[in-house]
Structures are given as structure tokens and as C-alpha cells.
Amino acid sequence: MSWEDNVRKVVPYTPGEQPKIKNIIKLNTNECPYPPAPAVKECLAAIDYDDFRLYPDPTASKLVKAFSDYYKVPEDQIFVGVGSDDVLAMAFLTFFNSKKPVLFPDITYSFYDVWAELFGIPYKQVPLNDNFEIVKEDYYEENGGVIFPNPNAPTGILQSLDMIEDVIRHNQDVVVIIDEAYIDFGGESCLDLIDKYDNLLVVQTTSKSRAMAGMRIGYAFGSKKLIKYLQDAKYSFNSYTMNRPSIELGAASLSDDEYFKDVCKRIITTRERVKGQLRDLGFEFWDSCSNFVFARHKTVPGKEIFAYLRENGIIVRRWDAPRISEYLRISIGTDEQMDRMIEVLSAMPGIR
Ligand SMILES: *Cc1c(COP(=O)(O)O)cnc(C)c1O
């Protein structure tokens, strides 16, 4: 007998690398290549460090109110957390408390199975079809909950609102979570469906489209009941999760809609241009509706391209996992960064 027998052992989630090297082109964690809204900078300058003595508002009410005003959702239907990872982890803990398996795709955000393992939640990874699409009928079977991102990650493939509603309609006796981390890059949010289905939780983040990954701000919308259950779990875990600057800066990040829409549009424009260039170089990929492209080359192995890009100062993401080991997930950077990437790829032996 050893103390180690009683340790909760987990294989942790592996986040994308945050390299210490300067001048690297970082296209591996889907961060925004542009800065947050200018209002965030102004807000930062006005933050009083003397306030750091004081605990933050445990309800983060200023931030909740900002989301409420922006999305036109009542405050008691909004939950905030330290990045959507925190929101999602809390949602797994709160809502997936069944003996039946929670369903999510085999190729999806690789944190889902980690949380399920951590919390001892039974789960089943449902294979995407050969076109890497989520098949709605696969989610009709008995389960303890459903979760997937829309658009899915790392495929970037968007599902229609009709498909999403169909899955919810067939799963009204469990909680359905739609992770909309990338919805601002061309998708249609299912947010309005929270009025129709009290078992739907819609999770979003300021990390990608609002360029606030470093501030760690995630949020979720749902029925009053659902949000109350989440808050009860959260306050039983850690009351002061959101720090003072994040509450202030998060609220400021919502204040300039013109800037926000412009950033999303620029990223979408660059993405569509890069898709054409990658196709010309012999890459194939599914139609991404997010701020990344998930692509493989027709002849050159993904592992080799990954290494070649890295040698040339460009980092992308690749998983040594079944079905996707030939693919590279390339975040959409600035036009200059993408031009450089295309230049490097064009020079790689075997490509084109
Ligand atoms: C990036 C990402 C998240 C987590 O983002 P946070 O920075 O924790 O808000 C959640 N889900 C998916 C699918 C993501 O890609």
C-alpha cells in the first residue's frame, strides 16, 4: 500500500506551446493577431493598483452587465469564468452527473475527455463521418449529456442552426452544451435557442475574436435555472475566480463593436485568401469557418511540414492522433505573417 494508490491520476490537457523565442510567427493557439479594442488600453491606464488590496466582486457584476447589454440577455442568465475553459470545466462538474455516457465527437476540443476523466464522468467519443462532420443522428441515443463546439475544433467545420436545434430537440432530458469559441468568424450563434430550451448552455470566450486570451474571460448563456446551478457549484469551489483587472478590461473589450466587427472581418478575409493559396500549393482541407485552417498536403507528410515550418520560425499545431496525424492546424495571423508562411511553404521541397 502506498499513498500513490489514493492519488487522482490524470493525463493532463496539452496546451499549444507558448515559445520564449522572439520573432517567431506563432500560428499554433488561435490567438488574435490584432490587439484588443483601444478602449481596453484606456481602461488599463485607469486601473488603480491600490484596489488590488481588495477582493474582487465574486459575482463579477460589471462584466455580467456588459455581456447582458451587448447580447441582450438578462443578467441572471449569464455565467462568467476564468476563460471558457473554467466555464466548461464547471459545467462538466455541474451538469454531467449521470451514469450514462456524455457524448462528444472523436475529433474535437481535446479538453473534453480530460475533464471527463478528471471528474470521473462516463463518456463516449462519437466518430465524425468521413467528411469530418458531426452527424446529428449519432446524438439520438441515450446519454448523460452532449457537448461539441460549433464550429468544431480543430476541423473548423460549422454546423447549421437547424442541425444544432435538432440535436437539442432530441436531448431535452440532459444538458446540451454548445461551445461557440469560434462563432464570431462567420457562424450563426444558437444563443436565441436558450429561450426555447432550458437545458441548453451556450459557451463563448473573449480569447479568440476579442483578442483577450491573456485576460482569461469566458462566459455562458442559459436558462435561469441552469445558470443558478452553475453558480452554486462555482461558489462551492472558489468564490473569487475573476480578478479585478479582468472584470474591468473584459467589460471594456465589449464597448467598441465597430472595432470588433472590423477585426473579425479582417481575419475572415485573410482566411479566405490563404485557403486559395494553400489549395494552389496542393493542400486540402475542410471548409473552415473559424480563425484557423485545418489542412493536409496531398503528398508531403504533416510531420515533415510541421518540422520545416518550425525550422523557419513558424509554429503551427499538429496532433499525433488517429485520423488527423497528417493535418496541421494553422491559425490565421496578419496578412504579413500568412504571406511569410506561404513563402516558406512554397520553398519546401516536395510541395507543389
Ligand atoms: C480556445 C478554446 C476554448 C477555451 O478558450 P478560453 O481561452 O479558455 O476561453 C474552448 N473551447 C474551444 C473549442 C477552444 O478552441
mmCIF file of N, CA and C and ligand atoms in Angstrom, residues 83-85 88 109 149 153 179 181-182 205 207-208 216, ligand 1:
data_model
loop_
_atom_site.group_PDB
_atom_site.id
_atom_site.type_symbol
_atom_site.label_atom_id
_atom_site.label_comp_id
_atom_site.label_asym_id
_atom_site.label_seq_id
_atom_site.Cartn_x
_atom_site.Cartn_y
_atom_site.Cartn_z
ATOM 1 N N GLY A 83 -11.777 32.324 -18.382
ATOM 2 C CA GLY A 83 -11.679 31.679 -19.685
ATOM 3 C C GLY A 83 -12.827 30.704 -19.835
ATOM 4 N N SER A 84 -13.149 30.342 -21.087
ATOM 5 C CA SER A 84 -14.244 29.379 -21.230
ATOM 6 C C SER A 84 -13.805 28.001 -20.737
ATOM 7 N N ASP A 85 -12.504 27.770 -20.624
ATOM 8 C CA ASP A 85 -12.047 26.503 -20.033
ATOM 9 C C ASP A 85 -12.589 26.350 -18.612
ATOM 10 N N LEU A 88 -16.382 25.798 -18.902
ATOM 11 C CA LEU A 88 -16.680 24.439 -19.377
ATOM 12 C C LEU A 88 -16.394 23.397 -18.293
ATOM 13 N N TYR A 109 -12.388 19.398 -29.395
ATOM 14 C CA TYR A 109 -11.545 20.074 -28.420
ATOM 15 C C TYR A 109 -11.019 19.033 -27.430
ATOM 16 N N PRO A 149 -18.180 21.714 -29.978
ATOM 17 C CA PRO A 149 -18.009 23.103 -30.388
ATOM 18 C C PRO A 149 -18.696 23.341 -31.740
ATOM 19 N N ALA A 153 -13.747 22.232 -33.415
ATOM 20 C CA ALA A 153 -12.300 22.422 -33.406
ATOM 21 C C ALA A 153 -11.681 21.037 -33.254
ATOM 22 N N ASP A 179 -20.249 24.827 -27.525
ATOM 23 C CA ASP A 179 -19.041 25.615 -27.263
ATOM 24 C C ASP A 179 -18.776 26.493 -28.494
ATOM 25 N N ALA A 181 -16.625 28.936 -29.168
ATOM 26 C CA ALA A 181 -15.364 29.687 -29.086
ATOM 27 C C ALA A 181 -15.044 30.432 -30.382
ATOM 28 N N TYR A 182 -15.509 29.883 -31.525
ATOM 29 C CA TYR A 182 -15.137 30.462 -32.828
ATOM 30 C C TYR A 182 -16.325 30.997 -33.611
ATOM 31 N N THR A 205 -16.234 32.904 -25.560
ATOM 32 C CA THR A 205 -14.997 33.390 -24.934
ATOM 33 C C THR A 205 -14.548 34.702 -25.565
ATOM 34 N N SER A 207 -11.386 35.160 -25.767
ATOM 35 C CA SER A 207 -9.986 34.827 -26.076
ATOM 36 C C SER A 207 -9.638 34.913 -27.556
ATOM 37 N N LYS A 208 -10.570 34.545 -28.422
ATOM 38 C CA LYS A 208 -10.233 34.478 -29.835
ATOM 39 C C LYS A 208 -10.648 35.754 -30.562
ATOM 40 N N ARG A 216 -8.128 35.915 -19.727
ATOM 41 C CA ARG A 216 -8.905 34.763 -19.263
ATOM 42 C C ARG A 216 -10.352 35.112 -18.924
HETATM 43 C C1 LIG B 1 -9.815 28.128 -27.262
HETATM 44 C C2 LIG B 1 -10.961 27.239 -26.937
HETATM 45 C C3 LIG B 1 -11.589 27.241 -25.691
HETATM 46 C C4 LIG B 1 -11.014 27.919 -24.468
HETATM 47 O O1 LIG B 1 -10.800 29.220 -24.557
HETATM 48 P P1 LIG B 1 -10.521 30.108 -23.272
HETATM 49 O O2 LIG B 1 -9.300 30.858 -23.618
HETATM 50 O O3 LIG B 1 -10.356 29.224 -22.078
HETATM 51 O O4 LIG B 1 -11.735 30.958 -23.178
HETATM 52 C C5 LIG B 1 -12.716 26.476 -25.504
HETATM 53 N N1 LIG B 1 -13.209 25.706 -26.485
HETATM 54 C C6 LIG B 1 -12.625 25.648 -27.683
HETATM 55 C C7 LIG B 1 -13.208 24.788 -28.730
HETATM 56 C C8 LIG B 1 -11.479 26.401 -27.947
HETATM 57 O O5 LIG B 1 -10.863 26.291 -29.115
#
